[in-house]
CSV table of C-alpha atoms in Angstrom, one decimal:
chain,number,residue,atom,x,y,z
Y,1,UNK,CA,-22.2,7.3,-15.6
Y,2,UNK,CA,-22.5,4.8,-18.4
Y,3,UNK,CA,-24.0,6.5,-22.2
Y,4,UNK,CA,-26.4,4.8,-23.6
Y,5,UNK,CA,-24.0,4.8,-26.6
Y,6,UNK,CA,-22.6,1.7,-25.1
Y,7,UNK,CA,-25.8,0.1,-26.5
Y,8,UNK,CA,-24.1,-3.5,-25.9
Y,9,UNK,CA,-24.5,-3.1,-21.9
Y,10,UNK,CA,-28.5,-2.3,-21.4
Y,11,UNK,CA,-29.5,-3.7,-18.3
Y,12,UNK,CA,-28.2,-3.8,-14.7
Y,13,UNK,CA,-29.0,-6.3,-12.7
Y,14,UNK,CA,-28.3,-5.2,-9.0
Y,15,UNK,CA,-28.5,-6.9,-5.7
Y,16,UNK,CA,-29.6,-5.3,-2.0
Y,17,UNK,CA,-28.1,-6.9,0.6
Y,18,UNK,CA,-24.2,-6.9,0.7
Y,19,UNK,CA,-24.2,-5.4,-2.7
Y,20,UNK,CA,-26.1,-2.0,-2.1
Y,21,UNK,CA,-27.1,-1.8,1.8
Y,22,UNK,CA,-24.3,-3.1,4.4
Y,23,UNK,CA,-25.1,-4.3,7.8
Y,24,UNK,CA,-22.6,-2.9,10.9
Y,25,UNK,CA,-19.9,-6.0,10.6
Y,26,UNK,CA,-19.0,-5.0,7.7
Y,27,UNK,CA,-18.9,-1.4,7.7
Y,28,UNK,CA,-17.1,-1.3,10.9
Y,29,UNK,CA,-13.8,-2.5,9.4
Y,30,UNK,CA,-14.0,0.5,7.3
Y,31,UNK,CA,-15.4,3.5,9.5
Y,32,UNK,CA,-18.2,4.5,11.4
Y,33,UNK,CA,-21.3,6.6,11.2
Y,34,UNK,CA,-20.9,9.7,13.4
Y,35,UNK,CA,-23.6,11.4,13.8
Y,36,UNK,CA,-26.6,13.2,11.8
Y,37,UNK,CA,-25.6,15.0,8.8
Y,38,UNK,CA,-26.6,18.6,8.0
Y,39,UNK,CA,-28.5,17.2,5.2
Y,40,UNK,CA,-32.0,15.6,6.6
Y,41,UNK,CA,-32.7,12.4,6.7
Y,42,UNK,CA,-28.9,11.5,6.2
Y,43,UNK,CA,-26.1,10.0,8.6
Y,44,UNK,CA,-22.2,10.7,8.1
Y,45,UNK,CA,-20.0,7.9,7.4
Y,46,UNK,CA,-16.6,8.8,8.2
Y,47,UNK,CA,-13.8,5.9,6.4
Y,48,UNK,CA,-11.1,5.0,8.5
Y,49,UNK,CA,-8.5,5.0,5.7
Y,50,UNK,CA,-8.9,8.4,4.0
Y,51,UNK,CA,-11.3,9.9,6.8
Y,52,UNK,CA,-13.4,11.0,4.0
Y,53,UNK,CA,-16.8,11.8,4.7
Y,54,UNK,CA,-19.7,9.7,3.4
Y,55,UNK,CA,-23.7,10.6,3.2
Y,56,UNK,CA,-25.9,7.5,4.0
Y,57,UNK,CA,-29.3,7.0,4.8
Y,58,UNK,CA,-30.2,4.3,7.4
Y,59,UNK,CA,-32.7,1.8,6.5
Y,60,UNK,CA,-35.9,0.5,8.8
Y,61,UNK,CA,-34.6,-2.5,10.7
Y,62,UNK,CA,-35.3,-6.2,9.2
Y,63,UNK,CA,-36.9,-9.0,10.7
Y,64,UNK,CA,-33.9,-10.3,12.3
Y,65,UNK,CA,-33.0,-7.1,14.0
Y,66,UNK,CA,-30.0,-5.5,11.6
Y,67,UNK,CA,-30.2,-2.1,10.5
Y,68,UNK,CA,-28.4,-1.2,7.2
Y,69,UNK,CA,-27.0,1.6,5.6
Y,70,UNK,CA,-26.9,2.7,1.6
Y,71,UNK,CA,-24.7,5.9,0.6
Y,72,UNK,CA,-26.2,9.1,-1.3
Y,73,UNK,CA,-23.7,8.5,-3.6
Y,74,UNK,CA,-24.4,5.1,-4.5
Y,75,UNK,CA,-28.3,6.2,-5.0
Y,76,UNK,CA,-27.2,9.2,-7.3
Y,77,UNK,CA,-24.5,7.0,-9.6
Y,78,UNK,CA,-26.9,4.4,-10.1
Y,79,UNK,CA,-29.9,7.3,-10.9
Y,80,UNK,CA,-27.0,8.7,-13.1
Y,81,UNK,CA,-26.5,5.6,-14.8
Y,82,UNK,CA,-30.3,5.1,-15.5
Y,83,UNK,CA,-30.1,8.7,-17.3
Y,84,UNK,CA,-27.6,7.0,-19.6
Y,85,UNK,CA,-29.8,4.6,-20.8
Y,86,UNK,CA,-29.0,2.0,-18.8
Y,87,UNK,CA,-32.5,-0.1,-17.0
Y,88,UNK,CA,-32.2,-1.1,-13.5
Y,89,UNK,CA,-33.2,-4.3,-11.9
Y,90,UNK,CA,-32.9,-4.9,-8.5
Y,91,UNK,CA,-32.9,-7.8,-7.9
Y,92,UNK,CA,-33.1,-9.8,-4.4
Y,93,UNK,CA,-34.6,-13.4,-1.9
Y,94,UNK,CA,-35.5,-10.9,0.5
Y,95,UNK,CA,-39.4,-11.9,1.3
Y,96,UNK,CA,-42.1,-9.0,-0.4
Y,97,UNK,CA,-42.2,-7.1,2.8
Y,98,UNK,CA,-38.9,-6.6,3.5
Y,99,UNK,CA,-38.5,-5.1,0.0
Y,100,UNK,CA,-41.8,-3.0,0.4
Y,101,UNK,CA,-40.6,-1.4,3.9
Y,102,UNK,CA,-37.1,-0.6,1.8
Y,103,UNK,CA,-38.5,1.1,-1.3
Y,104,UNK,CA,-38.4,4.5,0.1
Y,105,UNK,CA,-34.6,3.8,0.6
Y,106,UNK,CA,-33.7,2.3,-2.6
Y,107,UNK,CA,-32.8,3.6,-5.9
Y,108,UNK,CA,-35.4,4.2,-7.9
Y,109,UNK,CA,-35.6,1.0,-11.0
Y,110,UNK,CA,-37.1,-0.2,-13.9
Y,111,UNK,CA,-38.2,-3.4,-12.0
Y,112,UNK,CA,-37.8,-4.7,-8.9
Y,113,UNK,CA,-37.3,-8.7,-7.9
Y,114,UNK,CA,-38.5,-10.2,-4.5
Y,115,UNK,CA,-38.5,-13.8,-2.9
Y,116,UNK,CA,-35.2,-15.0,-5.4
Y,117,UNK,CA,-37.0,-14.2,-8.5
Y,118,UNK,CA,-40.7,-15.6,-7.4
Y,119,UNK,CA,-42.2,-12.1,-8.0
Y,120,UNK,CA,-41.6,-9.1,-10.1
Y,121,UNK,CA,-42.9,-5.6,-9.8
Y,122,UNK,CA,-42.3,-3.1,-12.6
Y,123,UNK,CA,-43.2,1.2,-12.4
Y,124,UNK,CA,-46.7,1.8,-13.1
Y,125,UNK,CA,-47.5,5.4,-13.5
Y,126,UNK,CA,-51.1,5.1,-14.1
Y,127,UNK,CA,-51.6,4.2,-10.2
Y,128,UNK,CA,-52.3,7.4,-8.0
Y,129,UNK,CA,-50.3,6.0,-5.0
Y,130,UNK,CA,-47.5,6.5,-2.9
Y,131,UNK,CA,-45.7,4.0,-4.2
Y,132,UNK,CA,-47.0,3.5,-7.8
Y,133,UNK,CA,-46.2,-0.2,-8.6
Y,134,UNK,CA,-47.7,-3.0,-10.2
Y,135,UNK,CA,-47.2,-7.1,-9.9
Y,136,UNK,CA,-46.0,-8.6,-13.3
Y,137,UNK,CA,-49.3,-11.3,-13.2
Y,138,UNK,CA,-47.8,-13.4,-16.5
Y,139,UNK,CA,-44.9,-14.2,-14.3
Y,140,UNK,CA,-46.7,-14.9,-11.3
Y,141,UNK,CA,-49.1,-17.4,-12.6
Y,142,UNK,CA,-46.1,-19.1,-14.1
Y,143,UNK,CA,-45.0,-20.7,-10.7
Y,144,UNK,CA,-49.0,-21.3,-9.7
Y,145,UNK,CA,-48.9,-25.2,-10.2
Y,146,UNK,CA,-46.1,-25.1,-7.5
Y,147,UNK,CA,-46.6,-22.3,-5.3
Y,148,UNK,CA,-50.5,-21.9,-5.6
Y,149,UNK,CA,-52.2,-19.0,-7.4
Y,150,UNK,CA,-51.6,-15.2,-6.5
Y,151,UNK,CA,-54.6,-14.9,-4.0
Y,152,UNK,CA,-53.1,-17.3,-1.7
Y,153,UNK,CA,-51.1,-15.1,-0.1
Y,154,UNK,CA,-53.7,-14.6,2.6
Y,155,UNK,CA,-53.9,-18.5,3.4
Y,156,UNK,CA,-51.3,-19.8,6.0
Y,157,UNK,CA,-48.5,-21.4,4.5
Y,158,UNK,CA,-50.0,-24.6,6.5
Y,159,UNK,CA,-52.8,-24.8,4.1
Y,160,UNK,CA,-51.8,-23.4,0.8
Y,161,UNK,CA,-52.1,-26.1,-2.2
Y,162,UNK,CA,-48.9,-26.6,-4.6
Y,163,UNK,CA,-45.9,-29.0,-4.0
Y,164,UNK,CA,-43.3,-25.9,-2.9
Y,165,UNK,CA,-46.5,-26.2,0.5
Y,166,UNK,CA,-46.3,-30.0,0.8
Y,167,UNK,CA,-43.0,-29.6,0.9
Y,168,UNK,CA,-43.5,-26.5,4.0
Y,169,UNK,CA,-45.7,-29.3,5.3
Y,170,UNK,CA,-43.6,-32.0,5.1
Y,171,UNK,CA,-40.5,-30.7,6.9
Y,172,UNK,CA,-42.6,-29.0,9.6
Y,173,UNK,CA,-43.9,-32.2,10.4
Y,174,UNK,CA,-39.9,-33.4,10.9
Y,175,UNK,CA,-38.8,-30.3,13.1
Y,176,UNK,CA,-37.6,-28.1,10.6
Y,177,UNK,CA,-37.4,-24.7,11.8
Y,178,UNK,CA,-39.1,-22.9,8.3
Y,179,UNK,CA,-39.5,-19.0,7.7
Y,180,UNK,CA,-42.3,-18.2,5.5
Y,181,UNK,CA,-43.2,-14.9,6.9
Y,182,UNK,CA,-44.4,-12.5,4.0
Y,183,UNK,CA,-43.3,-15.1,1.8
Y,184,UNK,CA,-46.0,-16.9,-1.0
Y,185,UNK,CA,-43.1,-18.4,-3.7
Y,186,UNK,CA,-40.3,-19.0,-1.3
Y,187,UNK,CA,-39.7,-20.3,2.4
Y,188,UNK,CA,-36.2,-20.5,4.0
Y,189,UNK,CA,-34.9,-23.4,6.1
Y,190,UNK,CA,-32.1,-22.9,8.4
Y,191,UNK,CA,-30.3,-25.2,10.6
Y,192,UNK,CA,-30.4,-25.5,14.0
Y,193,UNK,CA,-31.9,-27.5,17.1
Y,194,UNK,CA,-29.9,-30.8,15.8
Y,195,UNK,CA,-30.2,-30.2,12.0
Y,196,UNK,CA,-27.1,-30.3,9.9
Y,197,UNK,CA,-25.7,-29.0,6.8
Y,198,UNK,CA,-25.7,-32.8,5.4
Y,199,UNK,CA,-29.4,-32.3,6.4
Y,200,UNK,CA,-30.6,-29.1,4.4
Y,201,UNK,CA,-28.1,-31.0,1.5
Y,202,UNK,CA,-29.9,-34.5,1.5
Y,203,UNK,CA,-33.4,-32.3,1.1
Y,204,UNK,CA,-32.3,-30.4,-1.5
Y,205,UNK,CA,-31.0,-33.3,-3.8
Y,206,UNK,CA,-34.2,-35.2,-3.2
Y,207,UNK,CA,-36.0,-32.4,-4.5
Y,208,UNK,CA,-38.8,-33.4,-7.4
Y,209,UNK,CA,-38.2,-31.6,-10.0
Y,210,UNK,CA,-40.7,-28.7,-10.3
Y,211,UNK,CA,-39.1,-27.6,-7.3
Y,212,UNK,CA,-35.3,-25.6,-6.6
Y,213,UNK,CA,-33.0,-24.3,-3.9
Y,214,UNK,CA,-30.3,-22.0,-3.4
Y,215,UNK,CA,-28.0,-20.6,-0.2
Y,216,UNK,CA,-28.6,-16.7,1.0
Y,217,UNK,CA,-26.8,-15.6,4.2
Y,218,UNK,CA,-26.2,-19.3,5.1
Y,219,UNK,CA,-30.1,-20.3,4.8
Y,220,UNK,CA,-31.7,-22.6,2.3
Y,221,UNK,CA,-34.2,-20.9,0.1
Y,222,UNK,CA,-37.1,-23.0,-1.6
Y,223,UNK,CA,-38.9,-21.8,-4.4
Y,224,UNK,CA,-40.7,-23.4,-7.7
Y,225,UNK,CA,-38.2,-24.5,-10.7
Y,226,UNK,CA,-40.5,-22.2,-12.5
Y,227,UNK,CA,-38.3,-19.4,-10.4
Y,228,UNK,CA,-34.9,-18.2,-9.6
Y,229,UNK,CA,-33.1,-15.4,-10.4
Y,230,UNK,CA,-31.4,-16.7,-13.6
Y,231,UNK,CA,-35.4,-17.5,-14.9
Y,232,UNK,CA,-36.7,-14.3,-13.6
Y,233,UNK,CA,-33.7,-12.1,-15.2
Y,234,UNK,CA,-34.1,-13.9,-18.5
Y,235,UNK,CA,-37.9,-13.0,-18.5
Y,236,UNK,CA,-37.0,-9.4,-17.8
Y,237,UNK,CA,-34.9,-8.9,-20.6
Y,238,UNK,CA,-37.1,-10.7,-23.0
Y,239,UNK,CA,-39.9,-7.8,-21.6
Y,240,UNK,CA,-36.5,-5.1,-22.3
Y,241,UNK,CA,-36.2,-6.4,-25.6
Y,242,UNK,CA,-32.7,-7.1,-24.4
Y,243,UNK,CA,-30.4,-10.7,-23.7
Y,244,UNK,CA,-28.6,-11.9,-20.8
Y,245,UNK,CA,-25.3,-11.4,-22.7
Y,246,UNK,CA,-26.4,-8.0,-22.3
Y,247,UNK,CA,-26.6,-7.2,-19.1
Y,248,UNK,CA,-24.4,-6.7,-16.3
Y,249,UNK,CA,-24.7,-8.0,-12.4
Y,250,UNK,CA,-23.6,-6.2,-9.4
Y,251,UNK,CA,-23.9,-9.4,-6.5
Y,252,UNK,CA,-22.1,-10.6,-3.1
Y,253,UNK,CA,-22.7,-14.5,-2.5
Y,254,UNK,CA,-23.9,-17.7,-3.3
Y,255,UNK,CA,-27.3,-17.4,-4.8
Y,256,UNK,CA,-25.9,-14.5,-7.1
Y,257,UNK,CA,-23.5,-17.0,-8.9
Y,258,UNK,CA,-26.5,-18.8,-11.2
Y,259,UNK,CA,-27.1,-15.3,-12.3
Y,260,UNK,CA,-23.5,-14.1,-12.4
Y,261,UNK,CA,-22.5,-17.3,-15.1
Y,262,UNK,CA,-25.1,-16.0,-17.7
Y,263,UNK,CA,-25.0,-12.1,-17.7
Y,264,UNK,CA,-21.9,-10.4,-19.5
Y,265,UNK,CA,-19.9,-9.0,-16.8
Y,266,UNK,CA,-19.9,-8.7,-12.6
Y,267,UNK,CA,-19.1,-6.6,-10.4
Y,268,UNK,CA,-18.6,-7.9,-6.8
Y,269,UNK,CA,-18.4,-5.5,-3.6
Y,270,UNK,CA,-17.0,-8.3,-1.5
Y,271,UNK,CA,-16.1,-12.5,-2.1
Y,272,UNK,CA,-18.6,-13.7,0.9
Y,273,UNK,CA,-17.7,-17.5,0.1
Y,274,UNK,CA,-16.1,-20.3,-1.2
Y,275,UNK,CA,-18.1,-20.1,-4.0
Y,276,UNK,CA,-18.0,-17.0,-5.2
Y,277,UNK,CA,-14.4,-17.6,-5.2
Y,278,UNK,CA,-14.3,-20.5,-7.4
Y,279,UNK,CA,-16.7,-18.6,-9.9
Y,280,UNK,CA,-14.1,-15.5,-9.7
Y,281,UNK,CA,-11.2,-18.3,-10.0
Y,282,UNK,CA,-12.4,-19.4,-12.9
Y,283,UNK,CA,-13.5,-16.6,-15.3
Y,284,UNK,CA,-11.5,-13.8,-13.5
Y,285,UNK,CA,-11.9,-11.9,-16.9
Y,286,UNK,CA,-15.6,-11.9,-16.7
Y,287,UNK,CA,-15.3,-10.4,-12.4
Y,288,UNK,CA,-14.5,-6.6,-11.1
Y,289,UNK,CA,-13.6,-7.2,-7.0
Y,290,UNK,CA,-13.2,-4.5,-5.2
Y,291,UNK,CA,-10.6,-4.0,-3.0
Y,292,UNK,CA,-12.5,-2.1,0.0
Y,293,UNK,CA,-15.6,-3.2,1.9
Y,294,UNK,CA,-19.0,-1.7,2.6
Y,295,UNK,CA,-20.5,1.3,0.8
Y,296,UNK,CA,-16.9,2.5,-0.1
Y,297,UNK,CA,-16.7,-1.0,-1.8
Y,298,UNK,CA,-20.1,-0.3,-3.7
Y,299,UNK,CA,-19.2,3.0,-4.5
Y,300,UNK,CA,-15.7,2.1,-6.0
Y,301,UNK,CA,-17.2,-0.4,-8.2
Y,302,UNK,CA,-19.8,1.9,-9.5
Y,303,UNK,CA,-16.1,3.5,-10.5
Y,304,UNK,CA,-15.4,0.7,-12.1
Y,305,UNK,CA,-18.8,0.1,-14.0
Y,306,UNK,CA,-18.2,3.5,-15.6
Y,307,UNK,CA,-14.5,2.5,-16.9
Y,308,UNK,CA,-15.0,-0.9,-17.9
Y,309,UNK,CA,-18.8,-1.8,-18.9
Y,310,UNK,CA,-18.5,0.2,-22.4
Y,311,UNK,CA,-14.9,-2.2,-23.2
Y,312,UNK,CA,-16.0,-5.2,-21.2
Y,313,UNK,CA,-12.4,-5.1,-20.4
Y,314,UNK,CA,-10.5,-5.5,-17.2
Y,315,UNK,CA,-7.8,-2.6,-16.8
């Protein structure tokens, strides 16, 4: 898909959710999945506008209930690309076991992000497992004053030390309805039961400093300033031997855009906000939209990675 003669474009950093895997609302505007293909394992996608057929594999359900899809054809262009020279990152605020129960659905990478850049897991071949994977410790220990060391994953969030818990503790004690399920350097916050959006807003500029936010699927995501998916990309590359300038970012909403002002070029399935529409708005050189939705959205700007990542040019 992309030669690795296009030495100037190494790294890709790639979202899941809206970016790779779609969720039935917004694959039904586009098709539907028929039935079982012939090949196992797989679904068939049929789009509306062409009535082309599309493989996908269905993914395990997540912890709110959706079931996504992903097509074959994005997992072999993206394995195609990889050939090329290209390293794959994906990249994601989904907690550690959402991403675990999806690995066997995903396209195989060169590392793999979790919890909005709080944890990174590279390929370890050494390990005589299923799923041969090892934690990146350096990075982990980084967010330690904040979050608490690695071993704390096993105490409730309730009792683990660092100011990212006393903040958990904190707005438990007001009413706040907090997700930290599979979760040990991030928790989620959403509003509901009387809480506003000028409520999430007035916590997260009182933050103290060692601490940071960002919006995912219309949730508030805490995590240390240690963290993030700009910090976490930025310590990939440096392990790649690579720079941000670099690298390329296929993304869908909010807290891709931190990410999205500091790589070289992005790729966007979908605009999911005001947002990501301002950021488009304002370096439309530096965006590829595509103009479909779903998988036939990913795959079409896989299309596009191959014709414009080697010019960094638009058209």
């Amino acid at each position: 898909m992309v030669s690795a003669r296009h030495a100037s474009y190494n790294v890709c950093f790639c979202d899941i959710d809206g970016t790779l895997v779609h969720y039935p609302e917004a694959q039904a505007k586009w098709g539907e999945i028929t039935g079982p293909s012939v090949v196992p394992g797989c679904f068939m996608y049929v789009a509306r506008e062409t009535g082309r057929r599309h493989k996908v594999l269905k993914l395990p359900p997540t912890t709110t209930g959706l079931q996504g899809v992903i097509s074959v054809k994005t997992l072999t262009e993206l394995e195609r690309m990889r050939r090329g020279g290209i390293k794959l990152v994906l990249i994601t605020g989904a907690r550690l076991s959402t991403m675990l129960t999806r690995m066997a659905f995903l396209p195989a990478a060169d590392a793999y992000v979790c919890e909005n850049g709080g944890r990174i897991y590279y390929p370890e071949a050494t390990l005589t497992v299923a799923l041969p994977i090892a934690e990146d410790m350096e990075w982990r220990r980084k967010h330690n004053a904040t979050a608490g060391p690695p071993d704390s994953d096993a105490i409730p969030p309730s009792e683990r030390p660092g100011t990212l818990w006393e903040l958990y503790r904190e707005l438990t004690a007001q009413g706040w309805s907090l997700d930290a399920f599979s979760y040990t350097t991030n928790f989620r916050l959403k509003a509901k039961d009387g809480k506003t959006a000028e409520d999430v807003a007035r916590i997260v500029e009182n933050l103290k400093p060692d601490l940071a936010s960002s919006t995912n699927i219309g949730l508030a995501d805490f995590y240390p300033a240690t963290s993030g998916k700009e910090k976490a990309a930025q310590h990939i590359v440096e392990k790649f031997q690579s720079r941000l300038e670099e690298a390329f970012l296929l993304c869908d909403d909010d807290n891709d855009m931190g990410l999205a002002a500091v790589v070289g070029k992005v790729f966007l399935p979908s605009i999911t906000s005001d947002s990501v529409r301002r950021a488009v708005d304002a370096n439309p050189e530096k965006f590829v939209v595509s103009q479909k939705g779903g998988i036939i959205a990913t795959e079409e700007l896989l299309e596009h990675v191959e014709d414009h990542i080697g010019t960094f040019l638009l058209g």
